[in-house]
Amino acid sequence: MTLLQERFAEVGPITAMETQLARAAVAARGRLDERDETSIRYALALSRCWHVRAPDGRDVAVAAILRPFRERLVQVLWPLLDPQRPLLAAPHELLPAAREAQRIAQEALAQIAQQLGHRLPSERLDREVRERHLVLVCGGGGGTGYVHLAAFALLEAAGLQPAMLAGSSMGAILGLFRARERRFDLARIPEILQDLTYRKIFRLIPQPSMYGLPGPLRLHLRAAIGHWFRHPDGSPLRMSDLPIPLLVTVTGIRRGKLPRPLEEYEAMLGVPDPDPSRWGIRALHRNVRQLTAAISELARIPRLTARLVFGASEETRQADAIDAAGFSASVPGVIHYDVLRDDARMHELLQGLLERHDLLRLCDGGVVDNVPVRTAWQHVQRAGLPGLGSRNVVIFALDPSCARRRKSSSTSSPLCSGCWRRSLRFQAESQTRSV
């Protein structure tokens, strides 16, 4: 078991009890004493602390000191906040548990002050416990992903701004729009939708693949929405320039794992006639279907893919934001995104990534992590929120695409291979019909 897996196992019961407490508070309709609820919430938040950022910028480990406190807290609260039992019929039942939770929390704070007070001021620990930040995760799903814009509007209307975003595929593109400004301008939604039409972002122009997997539809993000992601001097926004930190999941295809030579996939894109005006729908549809069927074989190959997260390292934070989103939205065998322009910096960055991770090509982030909740949680636990250092977050995930979920305790909901293959076929057929 890795350190993060152990961490997730420890905080799992705490998260479950906090969720049950929120449900009980809603069901009580004001009959739950606010002081009792506050005491329990504070104790639960304290028990989740792992590392706390000190004033000198270093992380101070508090998990070992808090472990006995967390175990005692679970013993006190679990009989009342067990998710498997019905909600509290009488909210006053929480009163003794709230007082006990407050007492042992004070003992834990005193112990931390005694052992770590010289490195971690009490007000810094108190702020970590009391201030919780929103991490918004935007899943992939093609056209269904436009619902993310409505979620952005609702959160903005409620006065909730994310401290970090994570996105995959279409969620990466729309997450990029949200990350470009601290406050989301609701009036811009019609402009965004107008720029994200199929006619603007897709071209049926087969081009050589340098970093992306080949596909009949060329994704022209820069031509369609590039004006949204430029500095006043015209230079492109990098991941590090975004006002709200963004993590973009991209799938890497490992070298030596493709069942066919890459040139064979590219040959399947051969258009029936050099003149686009004489392309026949049936012939084009046949080519796309042939390539999609070949690419679908990849879902059955073990250890074929690797997960890359743009924005999670200093190196990938220097990538152009629109390129990261473009690779994340390039559906294997259907949509091709690449960096073919004369840009030495991006070529050097991408070539270095492929070499270090032993990858052949990049493609849709939804293949490995369609709703990157796990990615967001792991990044926060490892490094803390960028600029804040806090690890006290609530992750709000939006999954517009896949109704079939795995019945497990996993924190992510990747698109299953069956849904992925159906999605490839559907998108290929719909795109050729629209042409």
Tab-separated table of C-alpha atoms in Angstrom:
chain	number	residue	atom	x	y	z
A	1	MET	CA	0.000	0.000	0.000
A	2	THR	CA	1.415	3.378	-1.012
A	3	LEU	CA	1.479	6.364	1.300
A	4	LEU	CA	-1.433	8.010	-0.549
A	5	GLN	CA	-3.468	4.794	-0.446
A	6	GLU	CA	-2.884	4.581	3.285
A	7	ARG	CA	-3.882	8.217	3.611
A	8	PHE	CA	-7.105	7.621	1.644
A	9	ALA	CA	-7.986	4.614	3.802
A	10	GLU	CA	-7.514	6.684	6.971
A	11	VAL	CA	-9.689	9.618	5.928
A	12	GLY	CA	-12.389	7.501	4.270
A	13	PRO	CA	-14.485	7.050	7.453
A	14	ILE	CA	-14.025	10.741	8.319
A	15	THR	CA	-15.368	11.817	4.934
A	16	ALA	CA	-18.288	9.402	5.201
A	17	MET	CA	-19.262	10.732	8.639
A	18	GLU	CA	-19.001	14.342	7.476
A	19	THR	CA	-21.326	13.570	4.577
A	20	GLN	CA	-23.791	11.910	6.931
A	21	LEU	CA	-23.619	14.905	9.265
A	22	ALA	CA	-24.468	17.250	6.370
A	23	ARG	CA	-27.459	15.080	5.462
A	24	ALA	CA	-28.618	15.045	9.069
A	25	ALA	CA	-28.336	18.840	9.272
A	26	VAL	CA	-30.448	19.261	6.133
A	27	ALA	CA	-33.036	16.743	7.312
A	28	ALA	CA	-33.243	18.395	10.753
A	29	ARG	CA	-34.423	21.678	9.162
A	30	GLY	CA	-32.832	23.905	11.749
A	31	ARG	CA	-33.449	21.675	14.762
A	32	LEU	CA	-29.777	20.606	14.930
A	33	ASP	CA	-27.966	22.922	17.327
A	34	GLU	CA	-25.439	24.992	15.382
A	35	ARG	CA	-22.840	24.707	18.160
A	36	ASP	CA	-23.044	20.916	18.125
A	37	GLU	CA	-22.671	20.814	14.350
A	38	THR	CA	-19.730	23.253	14.464
A	39	SER	CA	-17.925	21.258	17.143
A	40	ILE	CA	-18.248	18.027	15.192
A	41	ARG	CA	-17.246	19.629	11.891
A	42	TYR	CA	-14.156	21.164	13.472
A	43	ALA	CA	-13.130	17.843	15.024
A	44	LEU	CA	-13.617	16.011	11.727
A	45	ALA	CA	-11.609	18.625	9.795
A	46	LEU	CA	-8.813	18.479	12.372
A	47	SER	CA	-8.661	14.691	12.165
A	48	ARG	CA	-8.169	14.917	8.370
A	49	CYS	CA	-5.025	17.038	8.683
A	50	TRP	CA	-1.922	15.370	7.298
A	51	HIS	CA	0.592	18.090	6.445
A	52	VAL	CA	0.138	21.759	7.338
A	53	ARG	CA	2.052	24.535	5.571
A	54	ALA	CA	4.118	26.522	8.091
A	55	PRO	CA	4.891	30.268	7.720
A	56	ASP	CA	8.348	29.442	6.329
A	57	GLY	CA	6.724	27.592	3.405
A	58	ARG	CA	7.599	24.101	4.623
A	59	ASP	CA	5.112	21.344	5.333
A	60	VAL	CA	4.822	20.112	8.918
A	61	ALA	CA	3.598	16.522	9.347
A	62	VAL	CA	0.861	16.228	11.981
A	63	ALA	CA	-0.716	12.906	10.934
A	64	ALA	CA	1.193	10.768	13.434
A	65	ILE	CA	0.200	12.974	16.361
A	66	LEU	CA	-3.433	13.034	15.256
A	67	ARG	CA	-3.782	9.308	14.597
A	68	PRO	CA	-4.872	8.374	18.168
A	69	PHE	CA	-7.274	11.337	18.169
A	70	ARG	CA	-8.760	10.219	14.845
A	71	GLU	CA	-9.292	6.688	16.142
A	72	ARG	CA	-11.048	7.978	19.273
A	73	LEU	CA	-13.180	10.333	17.184
A	74	VAL	CA	-14.361	7.480	14.974
A	75	GLN	CA	-15.294	5.456	18.064
A	76	VAL	CA	-17.356	8.368	19.407
A	77	LEU	CA	-19.128	9.434	16.211
A	78	TRP	CA	-19.447	6.321	14.086
A	79	PRO	CA	-22.429	4.823	16.006
A	80	LEU	CA	-24.361	8.038	15.253
A	81	LEU	CA	-23.014	8.948	11.794
A	82	ASP	CA	-22.603	5.527	10.231
A	83	PRO	CA	-23.749	5.972	6.581
A	84	GLN	CA	-25.403	2.541	6.728
A	85	ARG	CA	-27.826	3.548	9.469
A	86	PRO	CA	-30.866	5.851	9.099
A	87	LEU	CA	-30.454	9.560	9.717
A	88	LEU	CA	-30.838	10.748	13.283
A	89	ALA	CA	-34.477	10.877	14.296
A	90	ALA	CA	-33.738	13.269	17.175
A	91	PRO	CA	-30.910	15.773	16.499
A	92	HIS	CA	-30.299	16.239	20.239
A	93	GLU	CA	-28.741	12.746	20.229
A	94	LEU	CA	-25.595	14.410	18.891
A	95	LEU	CA	-25.139	16.624	21.969
A	96	PRO	CA	-23.039	14.193	24.079
A	97	ALA	CA	-20.977	13.186	21.039
A	98	ALA	CA	-20.387	16.837	20.110
A	99	ARG	CA	-19.103	17.651	23.589
A	100	GLU	CA	-16.811	14.622	23.593
A	101	ALA	CA	-15.533	15.496	20.098
A	102	GLN	CA	-14.774	19.034	21.251
A	103	ARG	CA	-12.941	17.773	24.333
A	104	ILE	CA	-10.650	15.357	22.518
A	105	ALA	CA	-10.046	17.936	19.778
A	106	GLN	CA	-8.791	20.385	22.392
A	107	GLU	CA	-6.496	17.683	23.751
A	108	ALA	CA	-5.114	17.039	20.255
A	109	LEU	CA	-4.513	20.763	19.686
A	110	ALA	CA	-2.669	21.022	22.997
A	111	GLN	CA	-0.474	18.060	22.087
A	112	ILE	CA	0.395	19.543	18.673
A	113	ALA	CA	1.217	22.880	20.302
A	114	GLN	CA	3.494	21.139	22.796
A	115	GLN	CA	5.384	19.078	20.200
A	116	LEU	CA	5.299	21.316	17.122
A	117	GLY	CA	4.523	24.781	18.427
A	118	HIS	CA	8.038	26.010	17.611
A	119	ARG	CA	7.455	25.222	13.916
A	120	LEU	CA	3.695	25.479	13.495
A	121	PRO	CA	1.844	28.433	15.087
A	122	SER	CA	-1.595	27.571	16.414
A	123	GLU	CA	-3.279	30.147	14.177
A	124	ARG	CA	-1.824	28.478	11.071
A	125	LEU	CA	-3.220	25.088	12.099
A	126	ASP	CA	-6.562	26.679	13.010
A	127	ARG	CA	-6.783	28.327	9.575
A	128	GLU	CA	-6.036	25.029	7.852
A	129	VAL	CA	-8.878	23.388	9.780
A	130	ARG	CA	-11.453	26.176	9.335
A	131	GLU	CA	-10.834	27.230	5.712
A	132	ARG	CA	-11.962	24.748	3.091
A	133	HIS	CA	-11.406	25.265	-0.607
A	134	LEU	CA	-13.300	24.099	-3.692
A	135	VAL	CA	-11.629	21.905	-6.307
A	136	LEU	CA	-13.761	21.543	-9.426
A	137	VAL	CA	-13.311	18.474	-11.639
A	138	CYS	CA	-14.714	18.540	-15.191
A	139	GLY	CA	-15.146	15.172	-16.851
A	140	GLY	CA	-15.126	14.396	-20.553
A	141	GLY	CA	-18.139	13.598	-22.655
A	142	GLY	CA	-18.002	15.337	-26.023
A	143	GLY	CA	-20.992	17.603	-26.620
A	144	THR	CA	-22.554	16.641	-23.306
A	145	GLY	CA	-19.665	18.493	-21.658
A	146	TYR	CA	-21.324	21.834	-22.350
A	147	VAL	CA	-23.248	21.317	-19.117
A	148	HIS	CA	-20.037	22.401	-17.377
A	149	LEU	CA	-20.817	25.982	-18.397
A	150	ALA	CA	-24.126	25.815	-16.546
A	151	ALA	CA	-22.338	24.458	-13.476
A	152	PHE	CA	-19.840	27.347	-13.660
A	153	ALA	CA	-22.757	29.783	-13.748
A	154	LEU	CA	-24.530	28.178	-10.774
A	155	LEU	CA	-21.379	28.116	-8.648
A	156	GLU	CA	-20.632	31.739	-9.523
A	157	ALA	CA	-24.193	32.744	-8.612
A	158	ALA	CA	-23.679	31.031	-5.250
A	159	GLY	CA	-20.456	32.975	-4.691
A	160	LEU	CA	-18.232	29.881	-4.989
A	161	GLN	CA	-14.961	30.229	-6.895
A	162	PRO	CA	-12.753	27.155	-7.348
A	163	ALA	CA	-9.239	27.255	-5.953
A	164	MET	CA	-8.175	24.655	-8.545
A	165	LEU	CA	-9.647	22.828	-11.525
A	166	ALA	CA	-8.953	19.481	-13.135
A	167	GLY	CA	-10.278	18.415	-16.505
A	168	SER	CA	-10.166	15.681	-19.090
A	169	SER	CA	-11.149	15.738	-22.775
A	170	MET	CA	-14.029	18.209	-23.306
A	171	GLY	CA	-13.849	18.986	-19.598
A	172	ALA	CA	-10.275	20.179	-20.127
A	173	ILE	CA	-11.346	22.620	-22.854
A	174	LEU	CA	-14.222	24.057	-20.829
A	175	GLY	CA	-12.156	23.983	-17.642
A	176	LEU	CA	-9.641	26.117	-19.506
A	177	PHE	CA	-12.322	28.760	-20.038
A	178	ARG	CA	-13.112	28.743	-16.315
A	179	ALA	CA	-9.444	28.910	-15.309
A	180	ARG	CA	-8.732	32.002	-17.423
A	181	GLU	CA	-10.354	34.375	-14.895
A	182	ARG	CA	-11.055	34.373	-11.168
A	183	ARG	CA	-14.684	35.378	-11.601
A	184	PHE	CA	-16.757	33.682	-14.261
A	185	ASP	CA	-18.524	36.152	-16.554
A	186	LEU	CA	-21.929	34.630	-17.280
A	187	ALA	CA	-22.447	36.982	-20.220
A	188	ARG	CA	-19.577	35.273	-22.055
A	189	ILE	CA	-21.334	31.891	-22.321
A	190	PRO	CA	-23.005	32.658	-25.714
A	191	GLU	CA	-19.625	33.783	-27.101
A	192	ILE	CA	-17.951	30.602	-25.879
A	193	LEU	CA	-20.642	28.412	-27.426
A	194	GLN	CA	-20.411	30.311	-30.692
A	195	ASP	CA	-16.653	29.700	-30.888
A	196	LEU	CA	-16.948	26.003	-30.006
A	197	THR	CA	-19.078	24.958	-32.977
A	198	TYR	CA	-18.028	21.972	-35.067
A	199	ARG	CA	-17.512	24.138	-38.148
A	200	LYS	CA	-14.996	26.310	-36.292
A	201	ILE	CA	-12.988	23.731	-34.377
A	202	PHE	CA	-12.835	20.807	-36.869
A	203	ARG	CA	-11.280	20.438	-40.317
A	204	LEU	CA	-11.369	17.367	-42.564
A	205	ILE	CA	-7.747	17.827	-43.595
A	206	PRO	CA	-5.549	14.786	-42.881
A	207	GLN	CA	-2.159	15.933	-41.651
A	208	PRO	CA	0.953	14.108	-40.457
A	209	SER	CA	1.021	13.146	-36.793
A	210	MET	CA	3.990	14.266	-34.762
A	211	TYR	CA	2.792	13.944	-31.150
A	212	GLY	CA	-0.881	12.931	-31.459
A	213	LEU	CA	-2.556	9.752	-32.724
A	214	PRO	CA	-3.866	10.083	-36.307
A	215	GLY	CA	-7.538	10.791	-36.931
A	216	PRO	CA	-9.698	12.099	-39.785
A	217	LEU	CA	-10.898	15.194	-37.934
A	218	ARG	CA	-8.230	17.810	-37.280
A	219	LEU	CA	-8.892	19.782	-34.091
A	220	HIS	CA	-8.117	23.459	-34.795
A	221	LEU	CA	-8.396	24.935	-31.324
A	222	ARG	CA	-6.041	27.841	-31.911
A	223	ALA	CA	-7.985	29.061	-34.927
A	224	ALA	CA	-11.313	28.784	-33.104
A	225	ILE	CA	-10.617	29.866	-29.518
A	226	GLY	CA	-6.984	30.963	-29.502
A	227	HIS	CA	-7.969	34.623	-29.036
A	228	TRP	CA	-9.349	33.756	-25.576
A	229	PHE	CA	-5.964	32.521	-24.364
A	230	ARG	CA	-3.450	35.171	-25.333
A	231	HIS	CA	-1.639	37.867	-23.404
A	232	PRO	CA	-2.132	41.501	-24.482
A	233	ASP	CA	1.114	41.256	-26.457
A	234	GLY	CA	-0.260	38.292	-28.427
A	235	SER	CA	1.835	35.578	-26.754
A	236	PRO	CA	-0.058	32.407	-25.746
A	237	LEU	CA	-1.117	31.722	-22.177
A	238	ARG	CA	0.857	28.957	-20.524
A	239	MET	CA	-0.535	26.668	-17.845
A	240	SER	CA	1.428	28.664	-15.265
A	241	ASP	CA	-0.254	31.920	-16.384
A	242	LEU	CA	-3.811	30.828	-15.611
A	243	PRO	CA	-5.339	32.733	-12.671
A	244	ILE	CA	-6.868	29.482	-11.385
A	245	PRO	CA	-4.499	26.461	-11.426
A	246	LEU	CA	-5.624	23.791	-13.875
A	247	LEU	CA	-4.686	20.112	-14.170
A	248	VAL	CA	-5.232	18.573	-17.608
A	249	THR	CA	-5.168	14.793	-17.992
A	250	VAL	CA	-3.613	13.421	-21.196
A	251	THR	CA	-3.145	9.777	-22.201
A	252	GLY	CA	0.268	8.625	-23.385
A	253	ILE	CA	0.659	5.598	-25.687
A	254	ARG	CA	3.739	3.622	-24.649
A	255	ARG	CA	6.423	2.802	-27.197
A	256	GLY	CA	6.418	-0.715	-28.604
A	257	LYS	CA	2.870	-1.466	-27.445
A	258	LEU	CA	0.827	-0.672	-30.576
A	259	PRO	CA	-0.339	-3.869	-32.314
A	260	ARG	CA	0.342	-2.285	-35.719
A	261	PRO	CA	2.976	0.114	-37.027
A	262	LEU	CA	1.959	3.744	-36.660
A	263	GLU	CA	2.248	4.178	-40.449
A	264	GLU	CA	-0.529	1.628	-40.924
A	265	TYR	CA	-2.947	3.705	-38.853
A	266	GLU	CA	-1.995	6.795	-40.838
A	267	ALA	CA	-2.529	4.935	-44.131
A	268	MET	CA	-6.116	4.180	-43.091
A	269	LEU	CA	-6.798	7.897	-43.332
A	270	GLY	CA	-6.153	7.916	-47.088
A	271	VAL	CA	-8.857	10.107	-48.615
A	272	PRO	CA	-10.657	8.834	-51.711
A	273	ASP	CA	-9.708	11.815	-53.909
A	274	PRO	CA	-7.187	14.685	-53.663
A	275	ASP	CA	-10.037	17.150	-54.291
A	276	PRO	CA	-12.115	17.503	-51.096
A	277	SER	CA	-15.167	18.517	-53.129
A	278	ARG	CA	-15.273	15.016	-54.641
A	279	TRP	CA	-14.977	13.106	-51.355
A	280	GLY	CA	-17.772	10.594	-51.103
A	281	ILE	CA	-19.529	10.212	-47.777
A	282	ARG	CA	-19.604	6.431	-48.041
A	283	ALA	CA	-15.896	6.127	-48.799
A	284	LEU	CA	-14.992	8.590	-46.048
A	285	HIS	CA	-17.267	6.818	-43.596
A	286	ARG	CA	-15.631	3.498	-44.489
A	287	ASN	CA	-12.152	4.897	-43.814
A	288	VAL	CA	-13.173	6.361	-40.467
A	289	ARG	CA	-14.916	3.144	-39.444
A	290	GLN	CA	-11.850	1.108	-40.386
A	291	LEU	CA	-9.530	3.338	-38.371
A	292	THR	CA	-11.899	3.439	-35.402
A	293	ALA	CA	-12.115	-0.349	-35.323
A	294	ALA	CA	-8.316	-0.585	-35.382
A	295	ILE	CA	-7.891	2.010	-32.628
A	296	SER	CA	-10.525	0.242	-30.501
A	297	GLU	CA	-8.142	-2.709	-30.275
A	298	LEU	CA	-6.010	-0.571	-27.984
A	299	ALA	CA	-8.526	-0.897	-25.152
A	300	ARG	CA	-7.666	-4.578	-24.827
A	301	ILE	CA	-3.900	-4.178	-24.573
A	302	PRO	CA	-2.550	-4.217	-20.981
A	303	ARG	CA	-0.102	-1.525	-19.899
A	304	LEU	CA	-0.513	0.285	-23.214
A	305	THR	CA	-1.286	3.684	-21.745
A	306	ALA	CA	0.219	6.053	-19.221
A	307	ARG	CA	-1.323	9.083	-17.547
A	308	LEU	CA	0.255	12.502	-17.980
A	309	VAL	CA	-1.022	15.495	-16.025
A	310	PHE	CA	-0.220	18.869	-17.514
A	311	GLY	CA	-0.021	21.468	-14.771
A	312	ALA	CA	1.148	19.041	-12.089
A	313	SER	CA	4.883	19.678	-12.596
A	314	GLU	CA	6.951	22.754	-13.258
A	315	GLU	CA	7.849	21.400	-16.688
A	316	THR	CA	4.256	20.877	-17.848
A	317	ARG	CA	3.172	24.210	-16.343
A	318	GLN	CA	5.295	25.836	-19.058
A	319	ALA	CA	3.208	24.232	-21.821
A	320	ASP	CA	0.767	26.358	-23.800
A	321	ALA	CA	-2.582	25.850	-22.081
A	322	ILE	CA	-4.484	25.426	-25.332
A	323	ASP	CA	-2.117	22.637	-26.459
A	324	ALA	CA	-2.633	20.697	-23.223
A	325	ALA	CA	-6.420	20.901	-23.651
A	326	GLY	CA	-6.130	19.980	-27.328
A	327	PHE	CA	-4.235	16.748	-26.682
A	328	SER	CA	-6.649	15.879	-23.874
A	329	ALA	CA	-9.607	16.197	-26.279
A	330	SER	CA	-8.143	14.209	-29.202
A	331	VAL	CA	-10.305	11.072	-29.376
A	332	PRO	CA	-8.201	8.115	-30.638
A	333	GLY	CA	-8.964	7.276	-34.242
A	334	VAL	CA	-11.441	10.133	-34.632
A	335	ILE	CA	-9.988	13.504	-33.599
A	336	HIS	CA	-6.365	14.436	-34.195
A	337	TYR	CA	-4.602	17.280	-32.395
A	338	ASP	CA	-0.963	18.162	-32.914
A	339	VAL	CA	1.672	20.864	-32.697
A	340	LEU	CA	2.872	21.268	-36.261
A	341	ARG	CA	3.624	24.993	-36.099
A	342	ASP	CA	7.116	26.437	-35.841
A	343	ASP	CA	7.408	26.616	-32.049
A	344	ALA	CA	10.803	25.447	-30.788
A	345	ARG	CA	9.865	25.752	-27.105
A	346	MET	CA	6.763	23.536	-27.339
A	347	HIS	CA	8.530	21.005	-29.588
A	348	GLU	CA	11.366	20.697	-27.085
A	349	LEU	CA	8.918	20.336	-24.179
A	350	LEU	CA	6.801	17.660	-25.899
A	351	GLN	CA	9.779	15.703	-27.187
A	352	GLY	CA	11.272	15.712	-23.697
A	353	LEU	CA	8.029	14.401	-22.179
A	354	LEU	CA	7.746	11.598	-24.720
A	355	GLU	CA	11.348	10.538	-24.208
A	356	ARG	CA	11.300	10.633	-20.399
A	357	HIS	CA	8.062	8.662	-20.160
A	358	ASP	CA	8.935	6.339	-23.079
A	359	LEU	CA	5.819	7.345	-25.013
A	360	LEU	CA	5.040	7.226	-28.708
A	361	ARG	CA	2.001	9.514	-28.961
A	362	LEU	CA	-0.512	11.512	-26.898
A	363	CYS	CA	-4.308	11.284	-27.028
A	364	ASP	CA	-7.611	11.792	-25.177
A	365	GLY	CA	-7.269	12.023	-21.400
A	366	GLY	CA	-10.604	10.241	-21.047
A	367	VAL	CA	-8.966	6.958	-22.019
A	368	VAL	CA	-7.117	6.727	-18.689
A	369	ASP	CA	-9.102	9.115	-16.490
A	370	ASN	CA	-12.372	10.480	-17.837
A	371	VAL	CA	-13.299	12.182	-14.554
A	372	PRO	CA	-9.920	12.980	-12.927
A	373	VAL	CA	-11.016	13.067	-9.297
A	374	ARG	CA	-8.155	10.812	-8.237
A	375	THR	CA	-5.694	13.048	-10.093
A	376	ALA	CA	-6.963	16.149	-8.307
A	377	TRP	CA	-7.016	14.516	-4.859
A	378	GLN	CA	-3.531	13.052	-5.199
A	379	HIS	CA	-2.068	16.343	-6.417
A	380	VAL	CA	-3.576	18.270	-3.512
A	381	GLN	CA	-2.384	15.720	-0.970
A	382	ARG	CA	1.139	15.664	-2.377
A	383	ALA	CA	1.750	19.363	-2.953
A	384	GLY	CA	-1.159	21.316	-1.470
A	385	LEU	CA	-3.151	23.903	-3.369
A	386	PRO	CA	-0.871	26.098	-5.500
A	387	GLY	CA	-0.279	29.426	-3.801
A	388	LEU	CA	-2.144	28.359	-0.660
A	389	GLY	CA	-0.503	25.149	0.492
A	390	SER	CA	-3.794	24.001	2.008
A	391	ARG	CA	-4.955	20.397	1.722
A	392	ASN	CA	-8.380	21.040	3.206
A	393	VAL	CA	-10.509	20.784	0.081
A	394	VAL	CA	-13.866	19.568	-1.093
A	395	ILE	CA	-13.770	18.043	-4.575
A	396	PHE	CA	-16.872	18.667	-6.684
A	397	ALA	CA	-16.828	16.401	-9.740
A	398	LEU	CA	-18.999	16.754	-12.858
A	399	ASP	CA	-19.391	13.653	-15.047
A	400	PRO	CA	-21.544	14.391	-18.106
A	401	SER	CA	-20.786	11.262	-20.085
A	402	CYS	CA	-20.776	7.784	-18.580
A	403	ALA	CA	-23.740	6.387	-16.678
A	404	ARG	CA	-22.065	3.017	-16.127
A	405	ARG	CA	-19.897	3.341	-13.028
A	406	ARG	CA	-17.670	0.808	-11.381
A	407	LYS	CA	-18.973	-0.373	-8.026
A	408	SER	CA	-15.854	0.232	-6.032
A	409	SER	CA	-14.348	2.641	-3.534
A	410	SER	CA	-12.184	4.288	-6.192
A	411	THR	CA	-12.139	8.090	-6.169
A	412	SER	CA	-12.207	8.267	-9.965
A	413	SER	CA	-14.738	7.144	-12.562
A	414	PRO	CA	-12.819	6.434	-15.774
A	415	LEU	CA	-14.736	5.600	-18.923
A	416	CYS	CA	-14.967	1.837	-19.124
A	417	SER	CA	-13.521	0.163	-22.216
A	418	GLY	CA	-16.968	-0.829	-23.492
A	419	CYS	CA	-18.281	2.717	-23.238
A	420	TRP	CA	-15.082	4.011	-24.824
A	421	ARG	CA	-15.490	1.758	-27.867
A	422	ARG	CA	-19.166	2.725	-28.243
A	423	SER	CA	-18.181	6.383	-27.894
A	424	LEU	CA	-15.572	6.022	-30.638
A	425	ARG	CA	-18.064	4.407	-33.006
A	426	PHE	CA	-20.774	6.965	-32.229
A	427	GLN	CA	-18.481	9.950	-32.666
A	428	ALA	CA	-17.016	8.597	-35.900
A	429	GLU	CA	-20.466	7.992	-37.386
A	430	SER	CA	-21.872	11.335	-36.233
A	431	GLN	CA	-18.869	13.270	-37.550
A	432	THR	CA	-18.999	11.679	-41.000
A	433	ARG	CA	-22.766	12.300	-41.179
A	434	SER	CA	-22.266	15.960	-40.291
A	435	VAL	CA	-19.686	16.331	-43.079
